XYZ file of C-alpha atoms in Angstrom:
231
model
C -5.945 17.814 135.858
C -3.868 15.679 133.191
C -1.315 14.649 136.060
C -4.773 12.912 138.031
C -5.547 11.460 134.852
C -5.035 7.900 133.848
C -3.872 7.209 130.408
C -4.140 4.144 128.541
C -2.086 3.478 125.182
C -3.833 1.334 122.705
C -1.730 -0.408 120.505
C -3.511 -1.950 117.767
C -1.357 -4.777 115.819
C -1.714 -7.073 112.723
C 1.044 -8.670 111.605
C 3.653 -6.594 113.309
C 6.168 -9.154 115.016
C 9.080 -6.792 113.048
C 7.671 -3.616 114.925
C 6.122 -4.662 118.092
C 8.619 -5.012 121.120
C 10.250 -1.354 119.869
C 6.969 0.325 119.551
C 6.055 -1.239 123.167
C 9.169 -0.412 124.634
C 9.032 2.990 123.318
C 5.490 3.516 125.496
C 6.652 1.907 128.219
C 10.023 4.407 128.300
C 7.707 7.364 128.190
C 5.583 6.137 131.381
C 2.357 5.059 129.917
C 0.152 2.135 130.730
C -0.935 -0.110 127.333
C -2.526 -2.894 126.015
C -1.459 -4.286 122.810
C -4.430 -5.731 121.037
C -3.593 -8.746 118.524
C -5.648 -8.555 115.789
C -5.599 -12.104 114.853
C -2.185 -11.897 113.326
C -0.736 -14.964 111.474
C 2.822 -14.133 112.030
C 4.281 -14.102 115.229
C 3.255 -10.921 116.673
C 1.367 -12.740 119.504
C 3.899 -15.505 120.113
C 6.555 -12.328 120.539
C 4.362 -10.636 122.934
C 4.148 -13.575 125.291
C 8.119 -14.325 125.367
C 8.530 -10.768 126.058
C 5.852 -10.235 128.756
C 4.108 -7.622 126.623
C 0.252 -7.018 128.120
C -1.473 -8.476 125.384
C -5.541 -8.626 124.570
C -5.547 -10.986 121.930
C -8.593 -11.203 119.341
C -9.817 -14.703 118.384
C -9.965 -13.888 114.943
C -9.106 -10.323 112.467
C -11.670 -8.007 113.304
C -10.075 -5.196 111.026
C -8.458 -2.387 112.760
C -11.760 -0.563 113.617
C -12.748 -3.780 115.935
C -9.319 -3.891 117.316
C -9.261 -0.238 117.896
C -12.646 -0.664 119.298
C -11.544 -3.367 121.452
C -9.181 -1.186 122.917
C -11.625 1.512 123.684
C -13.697 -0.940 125.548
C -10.442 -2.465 127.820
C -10.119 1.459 128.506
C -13.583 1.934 129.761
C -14.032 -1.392 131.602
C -10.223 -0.781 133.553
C -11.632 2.829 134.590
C -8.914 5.075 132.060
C -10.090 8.948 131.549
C -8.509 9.212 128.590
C -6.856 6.627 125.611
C -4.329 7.146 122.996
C -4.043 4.825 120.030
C 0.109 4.407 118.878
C -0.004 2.034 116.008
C 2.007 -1.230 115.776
C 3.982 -0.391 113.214
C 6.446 2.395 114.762
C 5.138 5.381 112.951
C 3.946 7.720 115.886
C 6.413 8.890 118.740
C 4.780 8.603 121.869
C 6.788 11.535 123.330
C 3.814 13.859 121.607
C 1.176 11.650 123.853
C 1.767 14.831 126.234
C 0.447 17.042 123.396
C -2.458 15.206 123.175
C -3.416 14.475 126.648
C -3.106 18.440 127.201
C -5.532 18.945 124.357
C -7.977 16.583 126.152
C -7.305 18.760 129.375
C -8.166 21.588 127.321
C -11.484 20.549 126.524
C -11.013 18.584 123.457
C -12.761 15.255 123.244
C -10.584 13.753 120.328
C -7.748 14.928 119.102
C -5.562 14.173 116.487
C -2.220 14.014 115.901
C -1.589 15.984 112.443
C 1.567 15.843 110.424
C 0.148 18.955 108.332
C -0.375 21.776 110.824
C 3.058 22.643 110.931
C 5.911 22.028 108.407
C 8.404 19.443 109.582
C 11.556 16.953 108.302
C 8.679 13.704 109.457
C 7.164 11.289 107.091
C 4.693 12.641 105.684
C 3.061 9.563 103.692
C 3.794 9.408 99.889
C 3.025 11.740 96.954
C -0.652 9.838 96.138
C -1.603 9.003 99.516
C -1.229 13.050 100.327
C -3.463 13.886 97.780
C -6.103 10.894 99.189
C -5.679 12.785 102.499
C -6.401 15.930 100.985
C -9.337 15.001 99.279
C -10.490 13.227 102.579
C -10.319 16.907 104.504
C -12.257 18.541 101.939
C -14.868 16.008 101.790
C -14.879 16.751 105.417
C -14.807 20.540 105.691
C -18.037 20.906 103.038
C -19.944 17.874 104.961
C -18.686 19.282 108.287
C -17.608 22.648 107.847
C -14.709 21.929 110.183
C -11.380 21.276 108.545
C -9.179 18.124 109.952
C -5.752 18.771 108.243
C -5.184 14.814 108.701
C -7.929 12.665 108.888
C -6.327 9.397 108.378
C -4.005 9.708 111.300
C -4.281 6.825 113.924
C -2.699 9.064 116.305
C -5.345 10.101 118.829
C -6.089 10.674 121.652
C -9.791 10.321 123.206
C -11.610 11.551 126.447
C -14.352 10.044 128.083
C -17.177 10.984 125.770
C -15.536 9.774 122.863
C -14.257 6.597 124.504
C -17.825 6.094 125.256
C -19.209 6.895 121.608
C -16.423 4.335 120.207
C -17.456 1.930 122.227
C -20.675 1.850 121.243
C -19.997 2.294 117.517
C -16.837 1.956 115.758
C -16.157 1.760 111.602
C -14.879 -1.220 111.287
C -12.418 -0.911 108.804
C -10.590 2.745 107.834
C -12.082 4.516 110.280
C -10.143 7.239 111.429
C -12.440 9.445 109.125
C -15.616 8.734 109.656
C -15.146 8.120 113.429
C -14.021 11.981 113.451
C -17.195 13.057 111.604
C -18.962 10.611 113.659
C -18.059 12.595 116.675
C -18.234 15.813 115.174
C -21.927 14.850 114.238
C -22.598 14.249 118.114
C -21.623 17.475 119.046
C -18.118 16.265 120.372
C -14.924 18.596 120.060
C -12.286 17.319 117.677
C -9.194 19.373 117.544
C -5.709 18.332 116.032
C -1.777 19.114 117.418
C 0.984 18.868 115.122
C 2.755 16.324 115.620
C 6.517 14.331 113.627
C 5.609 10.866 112.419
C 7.952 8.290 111.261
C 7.930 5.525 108.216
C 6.449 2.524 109.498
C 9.439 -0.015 110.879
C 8.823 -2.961 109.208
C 5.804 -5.035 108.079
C 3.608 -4.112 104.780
C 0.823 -1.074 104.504
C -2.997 -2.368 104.040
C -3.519 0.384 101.746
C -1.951 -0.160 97.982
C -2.441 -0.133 94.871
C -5.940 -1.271 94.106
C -7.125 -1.507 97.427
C -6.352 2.428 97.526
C -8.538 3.565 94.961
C -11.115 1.271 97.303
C -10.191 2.920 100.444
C -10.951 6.633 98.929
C -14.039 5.295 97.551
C -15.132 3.909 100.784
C -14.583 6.587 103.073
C -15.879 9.446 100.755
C -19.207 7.698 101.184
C -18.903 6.815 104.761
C -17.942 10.455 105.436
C -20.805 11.976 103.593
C -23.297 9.274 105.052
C -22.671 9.871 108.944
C -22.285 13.715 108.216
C -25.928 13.816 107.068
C -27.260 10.590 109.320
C -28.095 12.582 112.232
């Protein structure tokens, strides 16, 4: 039953000292236990969450934000959470659709993903480029797969047990919102998405631009393809 359930919010954060006492508070407001996980920031981010008695687990150095993720997975699993949902840092993802999720998971779903895609909506949807990257991504995914994820980059997701313990054993360490979906998909895991209204991030600066980009697409194409067919 999703009420017997206990719920952990991840909250992965690099760099987000603009974002990361409203994103907190916004968890906290909607009932759910978290951990923030520091990601070896060099601003303040870590500094903030002390002063403001924010639960913090806080890397010694930048793992990337499949190690932090994956740190967060682990935390889950060792403190005895059924399921985890990853909110990013930067304000983007409204934790009053965790209770879409977390139904999903009831449902039967092992991961599931928060889409901005299934359903039209006034939300951010990303810009103009970056929507074409994501569309690309999905059909990469549906011919390796031949299961269609309408938003494969989202880092809104929720996980049950099986996947937390898959992540925990293996995580990508950087991008990996992808290839960890194939990755389960590959293990015979259910993925399933919910729509869900996303925000622009609150503050801060985007890993992904310009150059780095064209790298990311690059990247994950590859990664995609290699742990469709690695198994």
């Amino acid at each position: 039953m999703v009420s017997k359930s206990r719920v952990l919010v991840i909250i992965p954060a690099y760099n987000e000292e603009d974002n990361i006492v409203a994103t907190v508070q916004s968890v906290v407001d909607c009932g759910y236990d978290y951990v923030v996980v520091n990601d070896g920031s060099t601003d303040d981010t870590l500094q903030i969450c002390k002063d403001n008695g924010i639960n913090v687990l806080d890397l010694p150095q930048n793992l990337g934000i499949g190690g932090a993720v994956q740190a967060g997975h682990k935390y889950a699993q060792r403190f005895g959470y059924d399921i985890d949902v990853q909110v990013d840092g930067d304000g983007q993802h409204d934790p009053s659709y965790i209770p879409h999720l977390i139904k999903e998971i009831a449902n039967g779903s092992d991961l599931v993903i928060g889409s901005r895609f299934l359903e039209k909506t006034d939300g951010f949807q990303s810009t103009f480029m970056r929507r074409l990257g994501i569309k690309w991504l999905s059909y990469v995914i549906s011919i390796t797969t031949h299961s269609r994820i309408s938003d494969p980059t989202s880092g809104f997701r929720a996980c049950g047990a099986k996947a937390i313990g898959l992540f925990c054993k293996k995580y990508p360490a950087d991008y990996p919102e992808p290839d960890s979906a194939v990755a389960a998909m590959v293990k015979g895991l259910t993925v399933t998405e919910v729509p869900v209204v996303m925000k622009e991030r609150q503050g801060g600066k985007s890993s992904i631009s310009g150059f780095s980009s064209v790298y990311y697409m690059i990247k994950v194409t590859l990664a995609i393809i290699i742990s469709a067919y690695s198994n």
